[in-house]
PDB file of C-alpha atoms in Angstrom:
ATOM      1  CA  UNK A  14      11.964 -13.243   8.143  1.00 37.00           C
ATOM      2  CA  UNK A  15       9.557 -13.533   5.264  1.00 46.00           C
ATOM      3  CA  UNK A  16       5.834 -13.636   5.990  1.00 52.00           C
ATOM      4  CA  UNK A  17       5.247 -15.358   2.667  1.00 51.00           C
ATOM      5  CA  UNK A  18       4.155 -17.843   1.410  1.00 65.00           C
ATOM      6  CA  UNK A  19       1.202 -18.259   3.724  1.00 74.00           C
ATOM      7  CA  UNK A  20      -1.140 -21.210   4.086  1.00 84.00           C
ATOM      8  CA  UNK A  21      -4.583 -20.297   2.713  1.00 87.00           C
ATOM      9  CA  UNK A  22      -8.012 -22.019   2.827  1.00 87.00           C
ATOM     10  CA  UNK A  23      -9.097 -24.383   0.059  1.00 84.00           C
ATOM     11  CA  UNK A  24     -11.220 -23.447  -2.957  1.00 89.00           C
ATOM     12  CA  UNK A  25     -12.049 -20.063  -4.466  1.00 91.00           C
ATOM     13  CA  UNK A  26     -11.769 -18.301  -1.087  1.00 92.00           C
ATOM     14  CA  UNK A  27      -8.167 -19.460  -0.757  1.00 91.00           C
ATOM     15  CA  UNK A  28      -7.378 -18.691  -4.390  1.00 92.00           C
ATOM     16  CA  UNK A  29      -8.251 -15.007  -3.897  1.00 93.00           C
ATOM     17  CA  UNK A  30      -6.476 -14.784  -0.530  1.00 93.00           C
ATOM     18  CA  UNK A  31      -3.484 -16.502  -2.163  1.00 92.00           C
ATOM     19  CA  UNK A  32      -3.397 -13.775  -4.828  1.00 92.00           C
ATOM     20  CA  UNK A  33      -3.082 -11.258  -2.012  1.00 94.00           C
ATOM     21  CA  UNK A  34      -0.456 -12.976   0.123  1.00 93.00           C
ATOM     22  CA  UNK A  35       1.446 -15.468  -2.041  1.00 92.00           C
ATOM     23  CA  UNK A  36       1.361 -15.000  -5.797  1.00 90.00           C
ATOM     24  CA  UNK A  37      -0.494 -13.066  -8.457  1.00 87.00           C
ATOM     25  CA  UNK A  38       0.742 -13.930 -11.941  1.00 80.00           C
ATOM     26  CA  UNK A  39       0.642 -10.496 -13.556  1.00 75.00           C
ATOM     27  CA  UNK A  40       2.166  -8.620 -10.609  1.00 73.00           C
ATOM     28  CA  UNK A  41       5.854  -7.836 -10.226  1.00 73.00           C
ATOM     29  CA  UNK A  42       7.809 -11.109 -10.309  1.00 82.00           C
ATOM     30  CA  UNK A  43       4.539 -12.972  -9.657  1.00 84.00           C
ATOM     31  CA  UNK A  44       4.603 -11.784  -6.026  1.00 91.00           C
ATOM     32  CA  UNK A  45       1.436 -11.545  -3.975  1.00 93.00           C
ATOM     33  CA  UNK A  46      -0.411  -8.245  -4.233  1.00 96.00           C
ATOM     34  CA  UNK A  47       0.195  -7.216  -0.624  1.00 96.00           C
ATOM     35  CA  UNK A  48       3.978  -7.845  -0.762  1.00 95.00           C
ATOM     36  CA  UNK A  49       4.043  -5.804  -4.002  1.00 96.00           C
ATOM     37  CA  UNK A  50       2.125  -2.956  -2.332  1.00 97.00           C
ATOM     38  CA  UNK A  51       4.563  -2.980   0.616  1.00 97.00           C
ATOM     39  CA  UNK A  52       7.628  -3.042  -1.663  1.00 97.00           C
ATOM     40  CA  UNK A  53       6.357  -0.158  -3.794  1.00 97.00           C
ATOM     41  CA  UNK A  54       5.338   1.869  -0.714  1.00 98.00           C
ATOM     42  CA  UNK A  55       8.770   1.366   0.860  1.00 98.00           C
ATOM     43  CA  UNK A  56      10.493   2.433  -2.371  1.00 98.00           C
ATOM     44  CA  UNK A  57       8.331   5.568  -2.486  1.00 98.00           C
ATOM     45  CA  UNK A  58       9.067   6.344   1.165  1.00 98.00           C
ATOM     46  CA  UNK A  59      12.810   5.851   0.606  1.00 98.00           C
ATOM     47  CA  UNK A  60      12.853   8.218  -2.381  1.00 98.00           C
ATOM     48  CA  UNK A  61      10.649  10.773  -0.604  1.00 98.00           C
ATOM     49  CA  UNK A  62      13.284  10.782   2.142  1.00 97.00           C
ATOM     50  CA  UNK A  63      16.096  11.137  -0.387  1.00 97.00           C
ATOM     51  CA  UNK A  64      14.233  13.994  -2.079  1.00 97.00           C
ATOM     52  CA  UNK A  65      13.661  15.753   1.251  1.00 96.00           C
ATOM     53  CA  UNK A  66      17.417  15.588   2.010  1.00 96.00           C
ATOM     54  CA  UNK A  67      18.498  16.570  -1.520  1.00 96.00           C
ATOM     55  CA  UNK A  68      20.601  19.698  -1.844  1.00 94.00           C
ATOM     56  CA  UNK A  69      19.353  20.820  -5.262  1.00 97.00           C
ATOM     57  CA  UNK A  70      15.972  21.347  -6.848  1.00 98.00           C
ATOM     58  CA  UNK A  71      16.951  19.009  -9.708  1.00 98.00           C
ATOM     59  CA  UNK A  72      17.699  16.189  -7.244  1.00 98.00           C
ATOM     60  CA  UNK A  73      14.413  16.835  -5.441  1.00 98.00           C
ATOM     61  CA  UNK A  74      12.544  16.615  -8.752  1.00 98.00           C
ATOM     62  CA  UNK A  75      14.398  13.425  -9.769  1.00 98.00           C
ATOM     63  CA  UNK A  76      13.438  11.637  -6.536  1.00 98.00           C
ATOM     64  CA  UNK A  77       9.884  13.012  -6.713  1.00 98.00           C
ATOM     65  CA  UNK A  78       9.639  11.227 -10.072  1.00 98.00           C
ATOM     66  CA  UNK A  79      10.866   8.036  -8.395  1.00 98.00           C
ATOM     67  CA  UNK A  80       8.122   8.412  -5.768  1.00 98.00           C
ATOM     68  CA  UNK A  81       5.509   8.719  -8.536  1.00 98.00           C
ATOM     69  CA  UNK A  82       6.989   5.680 -10.310  1.00 98.00           C
ATOM     70  CA  UNK A  83       6.579   3.514  -7.205  1.00 98.00           C
ATOM     71  CA  UNK A  84       3.057   4.796  -6.535  1.00 98.00           C
ATOM     72  CA  UNK A  85       1.720   4.763 -10.108  1.00 98.00           C
ATOM     73  CA  UNK A  86       4.034   3.775 -12.976  1.00 98.00           C
ATOM     74  CA  UNK A  87       1.344   4.707 -15.527  1.00 97.00           C
ATOM     75  CA  UNK A  88       2.298   8.337 -14.752  1.00 97.00           C
ATOM     76  CA  UNK A  89       6.100   7.975 -14.522  1.00 97.00           C
ATOM     77  CA  UNK A  90       7.159   4.695 -16.117  1.00 96.00           C
ATOM     78  CA  UNK A  91      10.905   4.791 -15.441  1.00 95.00           C
ATOM     79  CA  UNK A  92      12.300   4.492 -11.947  1.00 96.00           C
ATOM     80  CA  UNK A  93      13.262   2.237  -9.048  1.00 97.00           C
ATOM     81  CA  UNK A  94       9.805   0.768  -8.491  1.00 96.00           C
ATOM     82  CA  UNK A  95       8.691  -2.721  -9.515  1.00 96.00           C
ATOM     83  CA  UNK A  96       6.619  -1.362 -12.403  1.00 95.00           C
ATOM     84  CA  UNK A  97       3.290  -2.350 -10.796  1.00 96.00           C
ATOM     85  CA  UNK A  98       2.572   0.552  -8.447  1.00 97.00           C
ATOM     86  CA  UNK A  99       1.449   0.694  -4.831  1.00 98.00           C
ATOM     87  CA  UNK A 100      -1.919   2.172  -5.788  1.00 98.00           C
ATOM     88  CA  UNK A 101      -2.784  -0.604  -8.255  1.00 97.00           C
ATOM     89  CA  UNK A 102      -1.562  -3.311  -5.855  1.00 97.00           C
ATOM     90  CA  UNK A 103      -3.489  -1.902  -2.871  1.00 98.00           C
ATOM     91  CA  UNK A 104      -6.707  -1.587  -4.889  1.00 98.00           C
ATOM     92  CA  UNK A 105      -6.225  -5.161  -6.126  1.00 96.00           C
ATOM     93  CA  UNK A 106      -5.812  -6.347  -2.505  1.00 97.00           C
ATOM     94  CA  UNK A 107      -9.179  -4.747  -1.692  1.00 97.00           C
ATOM     95  CA  UNK A 108     -10.819  -6.279  -4.773  1.00 97.00           C
ATOM     96  CA  UNK A 109      -9.452  -9.782  -4.200  1.00 96.00           C
ATOM     97  CA  UNK A 110     -10.346  -9.851  -0.499  1.00 97.00           C
ATOM     98  CA  UNK A 111     -13.907  -8.867  -1.442  1.00 97.00           C
ATOM     99  CA  UNK A 112     -13.955 -11.620  -4.090  1.00 96.00           C
ATOM    100  CA  UNK A 113     -12.817 -14.064  -1.380  1.00 96.00           C
ATOM    101  CA  UNK A 114     -15.659 -12.919   0.892  1.00 97.00           C
ATOM    102  CA  UNK A 115     -18.220 -13.384  -1.907  1.00 97.00           C
ATOM    103  CA  UNK A 116     -16.889 -16.805  -2.972  1.00 95.00           C
ATOM    104  CA  UNK A 117     -18.853 -19.968  -2.254  1.00 93.00           C
ATOM    105  CA  UNK A 118     -17.930 -21.359   1.144  1.00 92.00           C
ATOM    106  CA  UNK A 119     -16.545 -18.125   2.592  1.00 95.00           C
ATOM    107  CA  UNK A 120     -16.694 -18.290   6.384  1.00 95.00           C
ATOM    108  CA  UNK A 121     -18.044 -15.507   8.620  1.00 96.00           C
ATOM    109  CA  UNK A 122     -14.416 -14.993   9.674  1.00 95.00           C
ATOM    110  CA  UNK A 123     -13.363 -14.288   6.052  1.00 96.00           C
ATOM    111  CA  UNK A 124     -16.410 -12.093   5.434  1.00 96.00           C
ATOM    112  CA  UNK A 125     -15.817 -10.007   8.596  1.00 96.00           C
ATOM    113  CA  UNK A 126     -12.067  -9.516   8.118  1.00 96.00           C
ATOM    114  CA  UNK A 127     -12.451  -8.808   4.386  1.00 97.00           C
ATOM    115  CA  UNK A 128     -14.127  -5.494   5.268  1.00 97.00           C
ATOM    116  CA  UNK A 129     -11.171  -4.554   7.474  1.00 97.00           C
ATOM    117  CA  UNK A 130      -8.549  -5.588   4.909  1.00 97.00           C
ATOM    118  CA  UNK A 131     -10.325  -3.824   2.033  1.00 98.00           C
ATOM    119  CA  UNK A 132     -10.810  -0.594   4.007  1.00 97.00           C
ATOM    120  CA  UNK A 133      -7.157  -0.403   5.093  1.00 97.00           C
ATOM    121  CA  UNK A 134      -5.923  -1.240   1.567  1.00 98.00           C
ATOM    122  CA  UNK A 135      -8.167   1.415  -0.005  1.00 98.00           C
ATOM    123  CA  UNK A 136      -6.895   3.948   2.549  1.00 97.00           C
ATOM    124  CA  UNK A 137      -3.351   3.243   1.333  1.00 97.00           C
ATOM    125  CA  UNK A 138      -4.446   3.593  -2.307  1.00 97.00           C
ATOM    126  CA  UNK A 139      -6.088   6.950  -1.539  1.00 97.00           C
ATOM    127  CA  UNK A 140      -2.797   8.181  -0.054  1.00 97.00           C
ATOM    128  CA  UNK A 141      -1.128   7.295  -3.377  1.00 97.00           C
ATOM    129  CA  UNK A 142      -3.308   9.803  -5.229  1.00 96.00           C
ATOM    130  CA  UNK A 143      -2.339  12.582  -2.793  1.00 97.00           C
ATOM    131  CA  UNK A 144       1.338  11.585  -2.899  1.00 98.00           C
ATOM    132  CA  UNK A 145       1.389  11.639  -6.719  1.00 98.00           C
ATOM    133  CA  UNK A 146      -0.350  15.032  -6.849  1.00 98.00           C
ATOM    134  CA  UNK A 147       2.162  16.529  -4.381  1.00 98.00           C
ATOM    135  CA  UNK A 148       5.130  14.937  -6.183  1.00 98.00           C
ATOM    136  CA  UNK A 149       3.915  16.480  -9.441  1.00 98.00           C
ATOM    137  CA  UNK A 150       3.871  19.841  -7.649  1.00 98.00           C
ATOM    138  CA  UNK A 151       7.482  19.193  -6.580  1.00 98.00           C
ATOM    139  CA  UNK A 152       8.367  18.583 -10.231  1.00 97.00           C
ATOM    140  CA  UNK A 153       6.797  21.934 -11.112  1.00 98.00           C
ATOM    141  CA  UNK A 154       8.374  23.804  -8.164  1.00 98.00           C
ATOM    142  CA  UNK A 155      10.665  26.755  -8.891  1.00 98.00           C
ATOM    143  CA  UNK A 156      12.473  26.925  -5.516  1.00 97.00           C
ATOM    144  CA  UNK A 157      13.998  24.384  -3.135  1.00 97.00           C
ATOM    145  CA  UNK A 158      11.935  25.895  -0.285  1.00 97.00           C
ATOM    146  CA  UNK A 159       8.689  25.285  -2.189  1.00 97.00           C
ATOM    147  CA  UNK A 160       9.752  21.715  -3.032  1.00 98.00           C
ATOM    148  CA  UNK A 161      10.898  21.007   0.552  1.00 97.00           C
ATOM    149  CA  UNK A 162       7.523  22.022   2.001  1.00 97.00           C
ATOM    150  CA  UNK A 163       5.751  19.639  -0.392  1.00 98.00           C
ATOM    151  CA  UNK A 164       8.248  16.852   0.294  1.00 97.00           C
ATOM    152  CA  UNK A 165       7.662  16.956   4.043  1.00 96.00           C
ATOM    153  CA  UNK A 166       3.979  16.233   3.316  1.00 97.00           C
ATOM    154  CA  UNK A 167       4.951  13.418   0.913  1.00 98.00           C
ATOM    155  CA  UNK A 168       7.220  11.776   3.505  1.00 97.00           C
ATOM    156  CA  UNK A 169       4.373  11.860   6.033  1.00 97.00           C
ATOM    157  CA  UNK A 170       1.831  10.460   3.546  1.00 98.00           C
ATOM    158  CA  UNK A 171       4.195   7.643   2.493  1.00 98.00           C
ATOM    159  CA  UNK A 172       4.500   6.663   6.153  1.00 97.00           C
ATOM    160  CA  UNK A 173       0.698   6.811   6.539  1.00 97.00           C
ATOM    161  CA  UNK A 174       0.192   4.589   3.469  1.00 97.00           C
ATOM    162  CA  UNK A 175       2.242   1.926   5.246  1.00 97.00           C
ATOM    163  CA  UNK A 176       1.417   2.477   8.933  1.00 96.00           C
ATOM    164  CA  UNK A 177      -2.003   4.141   8.777  1.00 96.00           C
ATOM    165  CA  UNK A 178      -3.107   7.188  10.775  1.00 94.00           C
ATOM    166  CA  UNK A 179      -3.536   7.505  14.544  1.00 92.00           C
ATOM    167  CA  UNK A 180      -6.540   9.843  14.264  1.00 89.00           C
ATOM    168  CA  UNK A 181      -7.408   9.873  17.990  1.00 89.00           C
ATOM    169  CA  UNK A 182      -3.816  10.436  19.113  1.00 91.00           C
ATOM    170  CA  UNK A 183      -4.037   7.444  21.455  1.00 93.00           C
ATOM    171  CA  UNK A 184      -1.143   5.514  19.933  1.00 91.00           C
ATOM    172  CA  UNK A 185      -3.479   3.134  18.098  1.00 92.00           C
ATOM    173  CA  UNK A 186      -4.218   2.782  14.414  1.00 94.00           C
ATOM    174  CA  UNK A 187      -7.429   0.931  13.598  1.00 92.00           C
ATOM    175  CA  UNK A 188      -8.388  -0.727  10.336  1.00 93.00           C
ATOM    176  CA  UNK A 189     -10.732   2.216   9.679  1.00 94.00           C
ATOM    177  CA  UNK A 190      -7.745   4.572   9.427  1.00 94.00           C
ATOM    178  CA  UNK A 191      -5.166   1.916   8.661  1.00 95.00           C
ATOM    179  CA  UNK A 192      -2.774   1.390   5.816  1.00 97.00           C
ATOM    180  CA  UNK A 193      -0.904  -1.606   4.457  1.00 98.00           C
ATOM    181  CA  UNK A 194       0.228  -2.784   7.911  1.00 97.00           C
ATOM    182  CA  UNK A 195      -3.374  -2.976   9.125  1.00 97.00           C
ATOM    183  CA  UNK A 196      -4.398  -4.785   5.922  1.00 97.00           C
ATOM    184  CA  UNK A 197      -1.631  -7.321   6.661  1.00 96.00           C
ATOM    185  CA  UNK A 198      -2.675  -7.647  10.317  1.00 96.00           C
ATOM    186  CA  UNK A 199      -6.258  -8.411   9.334  1.00 95.00           C
ATOM    187  CA  UNK A 200      -5.193 -10.904   6.661  1.00 95.00           C
ATOM    188  CA  UNK A 201      -3.147 -12.616   9.389  1.00 94.00           C
ATOM    189  CA  UNK A 202      -6.141 -12.596  11.773  1.00 94.00           C
ATOM    190  CA  UNK A 203      -8.356 -13.956   8.987  1.00 94.00           C
ATOM    191  CA  UNK A 204      -5.954 -16.785   8.176  1.00 93.00           C
ATOM    192  CA  UNK A 205      -5.475 -17.616  11.863  1.00 92.00           C
ATOM    193  CA  UNK A 206      -9.268 -17.878  12.170  1.00 92.00           C
ATOM    194  CA  UNK A 207      -9.392 -20.313   9.244  1.00 89.00           C
ATOM    195  CA  UNK A 208      -7.085 -22.873  10.844  1.00 67.00           C
ATOM    196  CA  UNK A 209      -8.984 -26.175  11.382  1.00 60.00           C
TER     197      UNK A 209
END
């Protein structure tokens, strides 16, 4: 069940929200920025899992490169990702939602939820930097034990980039500690609030 395309408000506000949810010309296959971020994050998580289960150091390093490719293809250009990168897509989500909030005619609903969407998207982007740094350490590792310890952190961070972090341990993830899922939730709340 695809969440996209979504109905967006008219004018510049809707144009920027549309770039996030429906289509952004320069992104992978012209997809919206948030679907690109999700796709790249899921690819990274899949390859982090494959790396963690790999039997050899070479296989661990190969999949670590695939994780980097999905997070930031400016660092590792070849791999299974879309060639856009989760980090770039998540930062673009934050930028475009803020442009929507600043556009003429933006409602209080858009302005309020834009803060939540941007925060959660930037949280995901920040995880990308940590994931890439750890994956580069995997590529430099000299033992499978060393690589495995790093990969368990990468798997966890990939999950956090998507699902956010339950910092209070109460089973809830808020937009303040959220990831891509919370960005999506708050886009959905924003769009629901825009219905006439």
